[in-house]
mmCIF file of C-alpha atoms and ligand atoms in Angstrom:
data_model
loop_
_atom_site.group_PDB
_atom_site.id
_atom_site.type_symbol
_atom_site.label_atom_id
_atom_site.label_comp_id
_atom_site.label_asym_id
_atom_site.label_seq_id
_atom_site.Cartn_x
_atom_site.Cartn_y
_atom_site.Cartn_z
ATOM 1 C CA UNK C 1 81.257 30.472 171.991
ATOM 2 C CA UNK C 2 84.889 31.468 171.552
ATOM 3 C CA UNK C 3 87.695 29.001 172.165
ATOM 4 C CA UNK C 4 89.629 30.917 174.796
ATOM 5 C CA UNK C 5 93.332 30.960 175.470
ATOM 6 C CA UNK C 6 93.967 29.368 178.871
ATOM 7 C CA UNK C 7 97.119 27.729 180.219
ATOM 8 C CA UNK C 8 97.812 24.068 179.530
ATOM 9 C CA UNK C 9 97.994 21.238 180.467
ATOM 10 C CA UNK C 10 94.512 19.824 180.499
ATOM 11 C CA UNK C 11 93.645 17.705 183.506
ATOM 12 C CA UNK C 12 90.407 15.846 184.070
ATOM 13 C CA UNK C 13 89.517 16.441 187.752
ATOM 14 C CA UNK C 14 86.043 17.704 187.008
ATOM 15 C CA UNK C 15 84.921 14.879 184.733
ATOM 16 C CA UNK C 16 82.162 13.914 184.797
ATOM 17 C CA UNK C 17 80.161 16.751 186.325
ATOM 18 C CA UNK C 18 77.845 14.766 188.579
ATOM 19 C CA UNK C 19 75.156 17.429 188.551
ATOM 20 C CA UNK C 20 74.532 16.979 184.888
ATOM 21 C CA UNK C 21 73.860 13.277 184.334
ATOM 22 C CA UNK C 22 70.760 12.640 182.209
ATOM 23 C CA UNK C 23 68.518 9.687 181.556
ATOM 24 C CA UNK C 24 68.088 8.327 178.050
ATOM 25 C CA UNK C 25 65.259 9.604 175.859
ATOM 26 C CA UNK C 26 63.599 6.789 173.897
ATOM 27 C CA UNK C 27 62.937 7.566 170.258
ATOM 28 C CA UNK C 28 60.237 5.259 168.872
ATOM 29 C CA UNK C 29 60.363 3.242 166.671
ATOM 30 C CA UNK C 30 63.791 2.500 168.143
ATOM 31 C CA UNK C 31 66.914 3.775 169.835
ATOM 32 C CA UNK C 32 67.872 6.102 172.646
ATOM 33 C CA UNK C 33 69.685 9.408 173.045
ATOM 34 C CA UNK C 34 71.200 10.690 176.290
ATOM 35 C CA UNK C 35 72.242 14.320 176.341
ATOM 36 C CA UNK C 36 74.309 15.729 179.211
ATOM 37 C CA UNK C 37 74.711 19.461 178.790
ATOM 38 C CA UNK C 38 77.474 20.421 181.250
ATOM 39 C CA UNK C 39 79.434 17.206 181.161
ATOM 40 C CA UNK C 40 82.647 19.283 181.177
ATOM 41 C CA UNK C 41 82.770 22.665 182.894
ATOM 42 C CA UNK C 42 82.867 25.608 180.477
ATOM 43 C CA UNK C 43 86.466 26.417 181.465
ATOM 44 C CA UNK C 44 87.581 22.893 180.891
ATOM 45 C CA UNK C 45 85.761 22.688 177.547
ATOM 46 C CA UNK C 46 87.322 25.995 176.394
ATOM 47 C CA UNK C 47 90.852 24.877 177.294
ATOM 48 C CA UNK C 48 90.411 21.508 175.630
ATOM 49 C CA UNK C 49 88.956 23.172 172.540
ATOM 50 C CA UNK C 50 91.968 25.444 172.192
ATOM 51 C CA UNK C 51 94.416 22.642 172.814
ATOM 52 C CA UNK C 52 92.819 20.367 170.201
ATOM 53 C CA UNK C 53 92.467 23.175 167.656
ATOM 54 C CA UNK C 54 96.224 23.733 167.905
ATOM 55 C CA UNK C 55 97.498 20.186 168.289
ATOM 56 C CA UNK C 56 95.412 17.880 166.081
ATOM 57 C CA UNK C 57 96.262 17.305 162.431
ATOM 58 C CA UNK C 58 93.182 18.846 160.816
ATOM 59 C CA UNK C 59 92.718 18.058 157.137
ATOM 60 C CA UNK C 60 89.990 18.416 154.533
ATOM 61 C CA UNK C 61 89.867 14.909 153.097
ATOM 62 C CA UNK C 62 87.829 14.133 149.964
ATOM 63 C CA UNK C 63 84.939 11.652 150.342
ATOM 64 C CA UNK C 64 83.127 9.558 147.728
ATOM 65 C CA UNK C 65 79.447 10.547 147.752
ATOM 66 C CA UNK C 66 76.747 10.333 145.073
ATOM 67 C CA UNK C 67 79.238 8.898 142.560
ATOM 68 C CA UNK C 68 82.027 11.462 142.878
ATOM 69 C CA UNK C 69 84.859 12.619 145.117
ATOM 70 C CA UNK C 70 84.114 15.859 146.930
ATOM 71 C CA UNK C 71 85.908 17.757 149.722
ATOM 72 C CA UNK C 72 84.256 17.246 153.096
ATOM 73 C CA UNK C 73 82.517 20.402 154.321
ATOM 74 C CA UNK C 74 84.615 20.355 157.534
ATOM 75 C CA UNK C 75 88.083 19.278 158.682
ATOM 76 C CA UNK C 76 88.770 15.935 160.349
ATOM 77 C CA UNK C 77 91.361 13.932 162.239
ATOM 78 C CA UNK C 78 91.176 10.347 163.499
ATOM 79 C CA UNK C 79 92.790 8.415 166.353
ATOM 80 C CA UNK C 80 92.429 4.928 167.736
ATOM 81 C CA UNK C 81 94.122 1.848 169.069
ATOM 82 C CA UNK C 82 96.829 0.560 166.700
ATOM 83 C CA UNK C 83 95.240 -1.803 164.183
ATOM 84 C CA UNK C 84 91.751 -0.251 164.254
ATOM 85 C CA UNK C 85 90.182 0.934 161.015
ATOM 86 C CA UNK C 86 86.992 2.929 160.416
ATOM 87 C CA UNK C 87 85.778 3.268 156.824
ATOM 88 C CA UNK C 88 83.126 5.593 155.464
ATOM 89 C CA UNK C 89 82.440 7.309 152.133
ATOM 90 C CA UNK C 90 85.575 5.862 150.518
ATOM 91 C CA UNK C 91 87.894 6.762 153.408
ATOM 92 C CA UNK C 92 89.863 4.180 155.399
ATOM 93 C CA UNK C 93 90.900 5.797 158.672
ATOM 94 C CA UNK C 94 93.506 3.907 160.692
ATOM 95 C CA UNK C 95 94.249 4.122 164.389
ATOM 96 C CA UNK C 96 97.877 4.702 165.437
ATOM 97 C CA UNK C 97 97.536 5.541 169.122
ATOM 98 C CA UNK C 98 96.079 8.299 171.263
ATOM 99 C CA UNK C 99 97.363 11.842 171.851
ATOM 100 C CA UNK C 100 97.354 12.606 175.606
ATOM 101 C CA UNK C 101 94.228 14.798 175.858
ATOM 102 C CA UNK C 102 92.144 12.379 173.789
ATOM 103 C CA UNK C 103 93.352 9.408 175.856
ATOM 104 C CA UNK C 104 92.199 11.173 179.038
ATOM 105 C CA UNK C 105 88.888 12.069 177.491
ATOM 106 C CA UNK C 106 88.342 8.499 176.315
ATOM 107 C CA UNK C 107 88.752 7.306 179.926
ATOM 108 C CA UNK C 108 86.222 9.856 181.137
ATOM 109 C CA UNK C 109 83.712 8.899 178.432
ATOM 110 C CA UNK C 110 84.178 5.221 179.289
ATOM 111 C CA UNK C 111 83.564 5.979 182.964
ATOM 112 C CA UNK C 112 80.374 7.879 182.171
ATOM 113 C CA UNK C 113 78.932 5.348 179.727
ATOM 114 C CA UNK C 114 80.329 2.084 181.102
ATOM 115 C CA UNK C 115 81.493 1.318 177.539
ATOM 116 C CA UNK C 116 84.859 0.789 175.898
ATOM 117 C CA UNK C 117 85.803 2.830 172.839
ATOM 118 C CA UNK C 118 88.781 2.121 170.587
ATOM 119 C CA UNK C 119 88.517 5.011 168.104
ATOM 120 C CA UNK C 120 87.641 8.691 167.968
ATOM 121 C CA UNK C 121 86.671 10.649 164.871
ATOM 122 C CA UNK C 122 87.417 14.352 165.329
ATOM 123 C CA UNK C 123 85.390 16.866 163.319
ATOM 124 C CA UNK C 124 86.252 20.553 163.114
ATOM 125 C CA UNK C 125 83.469 22.849 161.905
ATOM 126 C CA UNK C 126 85.464 26.012 161.230
ATOM 127 C CA UNK C 127 82.331 28.168 161.318
ATOM 128 C CA UNK C 128 78.627 27.886 160.483
ATOM 129 C CA UNK C 129 79.346 27.152 156.818
ATOM 130 C CA UNK C 130 80.790 23.780 157.769
ATOM 131 C CA UNK C 131 78.288 20.987 158.303
ATOM 132 C CA UNK C 132 77.596 17.265 158.158
ATOM 133 C CA UNK C 133 74.729 15.968 155.984
ATOM 134 C CA UNK C 134 72.055 13.377 156.784
ATOM 135 C CA UNK C 135 73.480 9.951 157.549
ATOM 136 C CA UNK C 136 73.349 7.051 160.013
ATOM 137 C CA UNK C 137 76.420 5.617 161.708
ATOM 138 C CA UNK C 138 75.724 2.119 160.402
ATOM 139 C CA UNK C 139 79.051 0.908 159.042
ATOM 140 C CA UNK C 140 79.608 -2.806 159.362
ATOM 141 C CA UNK C 141 82.617 -2.516 161.695
ATOM 142 C CA UNK C 142 80.432 -0.754 164.305
ATOM 143 C CA UNK C 143 78.337 -3.882 164.852
ATOM 144 C CA UNK C 144 74.539 -4.156 165.029
ATOM 145 C CA UNK C 145 73.558 -1.595 167.660
ATOM 146 C CA UNK C 146 76.548 0.683 168.175
ATOM 147 C CA UNK C 147 76.935 2.992 171.156
ATOM 148 C CA UNK C 148 78.379 6.286 169.953
ATOM 149 C CA UNK C 149 79.512 8.944 172.412
ATOM 150 C CA UNK C 150 79.877 12.469 171.069
ATOM 151 C CA UNK C 151 81.640 15.314 172.903
ATOM 152 C CA UNK C 152 81.121 18.909 171.721
ATOM 153 C CA UNK C 153 83.537 21.818 172.271
ATOM 154 C CA UNK C 154 83.268 25.402 171.089
ATOM 155 C CA UNK C 155 80.296 26.942 169.278
ATOM 156 C CA UNK C 156 76.831 25.536 170.029
ATOM 157 C CA UNK C 157 75.276 23.891 166.977
ATOM 158 C CA UNK C 158 71.941 22.197 166.185
ATOM 159 C CA UNK C 159 71.907 18.404 165.866
ATOM 160 C CA UNK C 160 68.826 17.059 164.048
ATOM 161 C CA UNK C 161 67.318 13.588 163.814
ATOM 162 C CA UNK C 162 64.765 12.377 161.256
ATOM 163 C CA UNK C 163 63.206 8.928 160.765
ATOM 164 C CA UNK C 164 64.857 6.830 158.055
ATOM 165 C CA UNK C 165 62.915 6.319 154.829
ATOM 166 C CA UNK C 166 59.777 4.263 155.454
ATOM 167 C CA UNK C 167 59.834 4.935 159.223
ATOM 168 C CA UNK C 168 57.337 7.098 161.120
ATOM 169 C CA UNK C 169 58.267 9.645 163.744
ATOM 170 C CA UNK C 170 58.699 13.338 164.444
ATOM 171 C CA UNK C 171 61.979 15.147 163.780
ATOM 172 C CA UNK C 172 63.993 15.837 166.914
ATOM 173 C CA UNK C 173 66.509 18.536 167.697
ATOM 174 C CA UNK C 174 69.250 18.975 170.312
ATOM 175 C CA UNK C 175 71.409 22.069 170.645
ATOM 176 C CA UNK C 176 74.867 20.693 171.391
ATOM 177 C CA UNK C 177 76.590 23.046 173.813
ATOM 178 C CA UNK C 178 80.303 23.276 174.557
ATOM 179 C CA UNK C 179 81.277 20.614 177.082
ATOM 180 C CA UNK C 180 78.218 18.456 176.384
ATOM 181 C CA UNK C 181 78.124 14.705 175.871
ATOM 182 C CA UNK C 182 75.525 13.052 173.637
ATOM 183 C CA UNK C 183 75.237 9.260 173.538
ATOM 184 C CA UNK C 184 73.371 7.402 170.771
ATOM 185 C CA UNK C 185 72.482 3.808 171.619
ATOM 186 C CA UNK C 186 70.192 0.844 170.996
ATOM 187 C CA UNK C 187 68.860 0.452 167.458
ATOM 188 C CA UNK C 188 68.855 4.224 166.805
ATOM 189 C CA UNK C 189 70.998 3.934 163.681
ATOM 190 C CA UNK C 190 68.509 1.502 162.095
ATOM 191 C CA UNK C 191 65.557 3.856 162.462
ATOM 192 C CA UNK C 192 66.964 7.377 162.422
ATOM 193 C CA UNK C 193 69.386 9.573 160.503
ATOM 194 C CA UNK C 194 71.142 12.579 161.980
ATOM 195 C CA UNK C 195 72.829 15.706 160.651
ATOM 196 C CA UNK C 196 74.588 18.866 161.762
ATOM 197 C CA UNK C 197 73.155 21.569 159.461
ATOM 198 C CA UNK C 198 74.810 24.817 158.411
ATOM 199 C CA UNK C 199 74.312 27.720 160.809
ATOM 200 C CA UNK C 200 75.218 30.811 158.852
ATOM 201 C CA UNK C 201 75.182 33.167 161.847
ATOM 202 C CA UNK C 202 77.838 31.119 163.665
ATOM 203 C CA UNK C 203 81.337 32.521 163.196
ATOM 204 C CA UNK C 204 83.176 30.467 165.822
ATOM 205 C CA UNK C 205 84.637 26.978 165.455
ATOM 206 C CA UNK C 206 83.180 23.812 166.949
ATOM 207 C CA UNK C 207 85.008 20.545 167.581
ATOM 208 C CA UNK C 208 83.108 17.276 167.813
ATOM 209 C CA UNK C 209 84.768 14.109 169.094
ATOM 210 C CA UNK C 210 82.841 10.940 168.271
ATOM 211 C CA UNK C 211 83.976 7.847 170.181
ATOM 212 C CA UNK C 212 83.202 4.449 168.648
ATOM 213 C CA UNK C 213 84.097 0.814 169.215
ATOM 214 C CA UNK C 214 85.076 -0.766 165.897
ATOM 215 C CA UNK C 215 85.784 -4.438 165.282
ATOM 216 C CA UNK C 216 89.142 -5.414 163.835
HETATM 217 O O1 AKG O 301 79.248 16.909 164.783
HETATM 218 C C1 AKG O 301 78.360 16.209 165.245
HETATM 219 O O2 AKG O 301 77.780 16.452 166.289
HETATM 220 C C2 AKG O 301 77.927 14.961 164.475
HETATM 221 C C3 AKG O 301 79.066 14.069 164.126
HETATM 222 C C4 AKG O 301 78.613 12.811 163.462
HETATM 223 O O3 AKG O 301 77.455 12.562 163.282
HETATM 224 C C5 AKG O 301 79.609 11.832 163.029
HETATM 225 O O4 AKG O 301 80.828 12.056 163.185
HETATM 226 O O5 AKG O 301 79.198 10.776 162.507
HETATM 227 MN MN1 MN O 302 77.124 10.437 162.728
#
């Protein structure tokens, strides 16, 4: 979908959309996923998408993968409580506070999940050429069984899960729509990897906001 131009500011009166709560799907051998499609109304998601596209500090940072530094195939930004740090692939991302719209969204995500989150990683997939490869969110600072809450805005994209090496299980797929909320929980990260593959027919941007609780 297109990120439309609507007046600001963003307010959160329609969060969460009570008609769209979902129950967790269990993914043997371990972990759960809850997907709520219309967590934000489409209007609200479109306004927030535009606001974040214009106001966040999107950069293409290099990451250390397979023994070399390469540009990430997407743009990112990071926010969190002062003093928080999230490290992956050679990057040390540090929290320095919350821009207004992300602070409001964090409250809404906390209300929905009953969890606290002290960081948000923001991913901007400029079009279907941008992607994120197979990985698990298993960094030490996330703790043993992290709860990760992921908000999608803009173009719909496929989100795939596959069992980690040595594990049995069928691949799973969710199409992450604008305004949706996906929550990964339990021991999912021990048993499964996930990715956001390329989608060459997609010309529109997608923003993904991934809320995590990291230890200091
Ligand atoms: O863009 C997405 O939906 C996936 C993001 C993700 O897996 C991550 O930030 O670790
Ligand atoms: Mn991830």
